XYZ file of C-alpha atoms in Angstrom:
251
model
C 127.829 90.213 81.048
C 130.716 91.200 82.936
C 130.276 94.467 83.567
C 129.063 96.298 87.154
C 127.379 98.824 87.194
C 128.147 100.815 90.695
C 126.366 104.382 91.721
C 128.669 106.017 94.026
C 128.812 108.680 96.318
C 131.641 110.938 97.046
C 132.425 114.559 98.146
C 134.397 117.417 95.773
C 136.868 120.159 97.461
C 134.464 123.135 96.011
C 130.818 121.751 95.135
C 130.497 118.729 98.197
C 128.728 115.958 97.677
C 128.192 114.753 93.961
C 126.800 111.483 92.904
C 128.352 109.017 89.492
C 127.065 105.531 87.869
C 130.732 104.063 87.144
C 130.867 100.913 85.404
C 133.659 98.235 85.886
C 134.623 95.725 83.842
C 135.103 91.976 86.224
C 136.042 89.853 83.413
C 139.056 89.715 85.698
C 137.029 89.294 89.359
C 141.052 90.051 91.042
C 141.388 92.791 88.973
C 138.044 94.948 87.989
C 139.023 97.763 85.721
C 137.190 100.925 85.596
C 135.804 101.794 82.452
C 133.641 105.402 81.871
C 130.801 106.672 84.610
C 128.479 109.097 84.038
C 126.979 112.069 87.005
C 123.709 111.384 88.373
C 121.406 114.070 89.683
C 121.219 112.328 93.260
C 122.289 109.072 94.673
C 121.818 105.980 93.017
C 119.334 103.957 95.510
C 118.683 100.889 93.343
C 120.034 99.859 89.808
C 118.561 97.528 87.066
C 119.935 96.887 83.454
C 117.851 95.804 80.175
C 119.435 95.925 76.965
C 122.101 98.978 76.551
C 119.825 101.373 79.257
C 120.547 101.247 82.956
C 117.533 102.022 85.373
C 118.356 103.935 88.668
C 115.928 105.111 91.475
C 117.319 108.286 92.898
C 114.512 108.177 96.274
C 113.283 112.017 96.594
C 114.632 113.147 92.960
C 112.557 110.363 90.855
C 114.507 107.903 88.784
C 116.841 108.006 85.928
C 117.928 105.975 82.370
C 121.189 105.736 81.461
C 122.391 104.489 78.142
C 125.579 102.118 78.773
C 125.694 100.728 75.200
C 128.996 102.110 75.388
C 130.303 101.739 78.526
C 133.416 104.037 78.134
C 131.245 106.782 78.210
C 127.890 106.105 79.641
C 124.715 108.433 78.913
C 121.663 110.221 81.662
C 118.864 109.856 78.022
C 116.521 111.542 81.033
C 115.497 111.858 84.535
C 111.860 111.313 85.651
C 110.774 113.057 89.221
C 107.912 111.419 90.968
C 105.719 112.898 93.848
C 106.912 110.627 96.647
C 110.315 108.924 97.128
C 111.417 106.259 94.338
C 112.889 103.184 95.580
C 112.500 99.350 94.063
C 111.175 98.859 90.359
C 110.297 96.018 87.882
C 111.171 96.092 84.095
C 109.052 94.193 81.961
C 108.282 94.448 78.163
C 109.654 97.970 78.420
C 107.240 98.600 81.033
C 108.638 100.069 84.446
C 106.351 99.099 88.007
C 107.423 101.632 90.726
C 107.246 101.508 94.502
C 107.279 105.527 94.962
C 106.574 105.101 98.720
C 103.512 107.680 99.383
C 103.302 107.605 95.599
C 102.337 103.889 95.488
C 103.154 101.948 92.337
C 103.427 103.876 89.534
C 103.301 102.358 86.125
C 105.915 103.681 83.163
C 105.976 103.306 79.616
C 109.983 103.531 78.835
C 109.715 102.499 74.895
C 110.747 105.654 74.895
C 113.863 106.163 77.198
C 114.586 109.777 76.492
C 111.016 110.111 77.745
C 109.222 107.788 79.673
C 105.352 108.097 80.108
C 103.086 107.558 82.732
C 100.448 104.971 82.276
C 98.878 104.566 85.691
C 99.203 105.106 89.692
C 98.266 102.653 91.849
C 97.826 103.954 95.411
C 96.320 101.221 97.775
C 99.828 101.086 99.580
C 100.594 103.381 102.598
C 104.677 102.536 101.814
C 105.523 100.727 98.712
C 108.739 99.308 98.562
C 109.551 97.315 96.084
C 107.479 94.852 92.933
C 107.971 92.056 91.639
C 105.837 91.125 88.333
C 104.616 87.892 87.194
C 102.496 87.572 84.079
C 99.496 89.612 83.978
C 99.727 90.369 88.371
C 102.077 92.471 89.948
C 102.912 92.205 94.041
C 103.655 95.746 96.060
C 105.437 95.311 99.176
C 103.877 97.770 101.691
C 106.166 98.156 103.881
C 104.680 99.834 107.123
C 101.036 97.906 106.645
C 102.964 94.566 106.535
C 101.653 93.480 103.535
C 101.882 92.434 99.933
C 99.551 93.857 98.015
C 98.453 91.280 95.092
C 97.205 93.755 92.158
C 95.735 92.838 88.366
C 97.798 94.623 85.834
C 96.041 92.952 82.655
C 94.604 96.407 82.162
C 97.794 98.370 82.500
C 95.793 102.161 83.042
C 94.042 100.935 85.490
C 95.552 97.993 87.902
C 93.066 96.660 90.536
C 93.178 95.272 93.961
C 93.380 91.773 94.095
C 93.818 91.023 97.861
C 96.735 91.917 100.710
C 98.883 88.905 101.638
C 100.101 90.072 105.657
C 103.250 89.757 106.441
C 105.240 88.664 110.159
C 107.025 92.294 109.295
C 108.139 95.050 107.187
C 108.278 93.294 103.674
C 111.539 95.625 102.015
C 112.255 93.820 99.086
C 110.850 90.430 97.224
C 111.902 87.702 94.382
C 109.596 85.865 92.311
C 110.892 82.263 91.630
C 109.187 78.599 90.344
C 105.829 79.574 91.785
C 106.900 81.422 95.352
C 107.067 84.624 96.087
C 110.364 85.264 98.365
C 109.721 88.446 100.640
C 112.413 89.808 103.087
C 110.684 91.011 105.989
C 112.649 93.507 108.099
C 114.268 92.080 111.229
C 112.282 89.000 111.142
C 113.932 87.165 108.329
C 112.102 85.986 104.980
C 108.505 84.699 104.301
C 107.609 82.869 101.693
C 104.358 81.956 99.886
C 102.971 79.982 97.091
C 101.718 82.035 94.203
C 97.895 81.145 92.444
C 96.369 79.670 95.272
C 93.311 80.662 97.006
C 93.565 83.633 99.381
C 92.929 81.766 102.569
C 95.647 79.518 102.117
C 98.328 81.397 100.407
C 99.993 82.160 104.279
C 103.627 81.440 104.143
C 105.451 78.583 103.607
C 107.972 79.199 105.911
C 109.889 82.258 107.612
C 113.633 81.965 107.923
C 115.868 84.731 109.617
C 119.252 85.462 108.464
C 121.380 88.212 109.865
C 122.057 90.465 106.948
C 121.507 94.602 106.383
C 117.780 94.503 106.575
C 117.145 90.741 107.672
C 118.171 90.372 111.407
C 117.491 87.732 113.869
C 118.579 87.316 117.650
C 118.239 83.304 117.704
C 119.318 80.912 115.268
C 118.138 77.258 115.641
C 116.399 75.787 118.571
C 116.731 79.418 119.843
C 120.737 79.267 120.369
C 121.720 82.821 119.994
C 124.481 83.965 117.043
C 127.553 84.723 118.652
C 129.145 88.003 117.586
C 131.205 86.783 114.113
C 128.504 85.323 113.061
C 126.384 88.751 112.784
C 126.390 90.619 109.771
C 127.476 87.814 107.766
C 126.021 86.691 104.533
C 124.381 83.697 105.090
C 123.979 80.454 102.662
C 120.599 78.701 103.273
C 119.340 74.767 101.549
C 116.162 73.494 101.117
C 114.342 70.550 99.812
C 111.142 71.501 100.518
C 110.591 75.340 101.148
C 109.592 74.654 104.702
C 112.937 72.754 106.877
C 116.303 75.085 106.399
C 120.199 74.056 106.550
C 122.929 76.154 106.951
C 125.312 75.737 104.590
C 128.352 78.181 105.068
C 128.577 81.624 106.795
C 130.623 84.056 105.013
């Protein structure tokens, strides 16, 4: 709705550094409001909502559900540690997919979200970073192999290799949309693929670079560099076709 959900760091006179979810309310985008927030047991490295629970990787100290049904006073129903480093995550049909890093993907049941239950492990990644899940197949990007793992889920205790889609770069984090599967790839930009077509010919679409956080590029265009305001910049992108790019607006 209108709420955002935030996971902020900040240091205390006596105890350091200490770690909240806060939630805001942006009916008013000029004016957000804070509402409650709740303390977390590390930092907040990536958030999700479904329904009234909030999902939030904490990297080295697992990941954690928080009930916002009421978000005046916001809930921790539990904290779940896992054996490698928790980053990006999937929910779907109160199932949670994992990227644990060295842990691979690790597969949740969180029905039950004061106590989630592992289903299954998944460890043909060297550094999973993030899934995305479509239907019945779930994608792992492996970071430091430079590749997206395609696995079967239809068996959710045991998930099976389908094949490793290699990637220009690092893939950190990836969106599933109308049959492609969007994949930002370090400092070379984004990839893109079609989904459900043989192996051989499921290379990308296209690779665009934008300058953002984790998406960097030295040349723009017919290999013009980006002058210095337009680095760092969030970057708006068209495209008819998946494969020819226009700029639309730097902000």
């Amino acid at each position: 709705g209108t709420l955002a959900l935030v996971g902020v760091q900040t240091t205390a006179p006596t105890i350091g550094t200490v770690y909240f979810l806060r939630i805001f309310d942006c009916a008013n985008p000029n004016e957000p409001v804070a509402l409650g927030e709740v303390r977390l047991p590390a930092s907040a490295f990536y958030i999700d909502v479904e329904g009234t629970h909030a999902y939030l990787s904490l990297l080295a100290s697992g990941f954690s559900i928080v009930d916002v049904s009421d978000p005046l006073a916001p809930q921790i129903r539990s904290t779940t540690d896992t054996p490698g480093n928790a980053r990006k995550f999937t929910i779907a049909n109160e199932v949670m997919f994992l990227a644990d890093v060295s842990g691979g993907m690790r597969v949740y049941s969180v029905t039950n979200a004061s106590a989630p239950s592992l289903v299954s492990v998944f460890t043909n990644t060297a550094f999973a970073y993030d899934v995305a899940v479509i239907d019945s197949t779930a994608y792992v990007a492996n970071e430091f192999r430079r590749h997206v793992v395609e696995v079967d889920i239809s068996d959710l205790t045991a998930p099976k290799l389908v094949i490793d889609h290699a990637q220009l770069d690092r893939p950190k984090s990836m969106t599933l949309r109308d049959g492609h599967l969007y994949s930002a790839i370090g400092t070379s930009g984004v990839q893109i693929f079609r989904l459900g077509e043989p192996a051989a010919e499921s290379i990308n679409i296209s690779v665009r670079s934008m300058a953002a956080t984790l998406v960097i590029q030295t040349v723009k265009g017919g290999g013009e560099p980006f002058t210095e305001n337009e680095l760092t910049r969030l970057r708006l992108l068209g495209s008819s076709n998946l494969v020819t790019w226009d700029e639309m607006n730097i902000s």
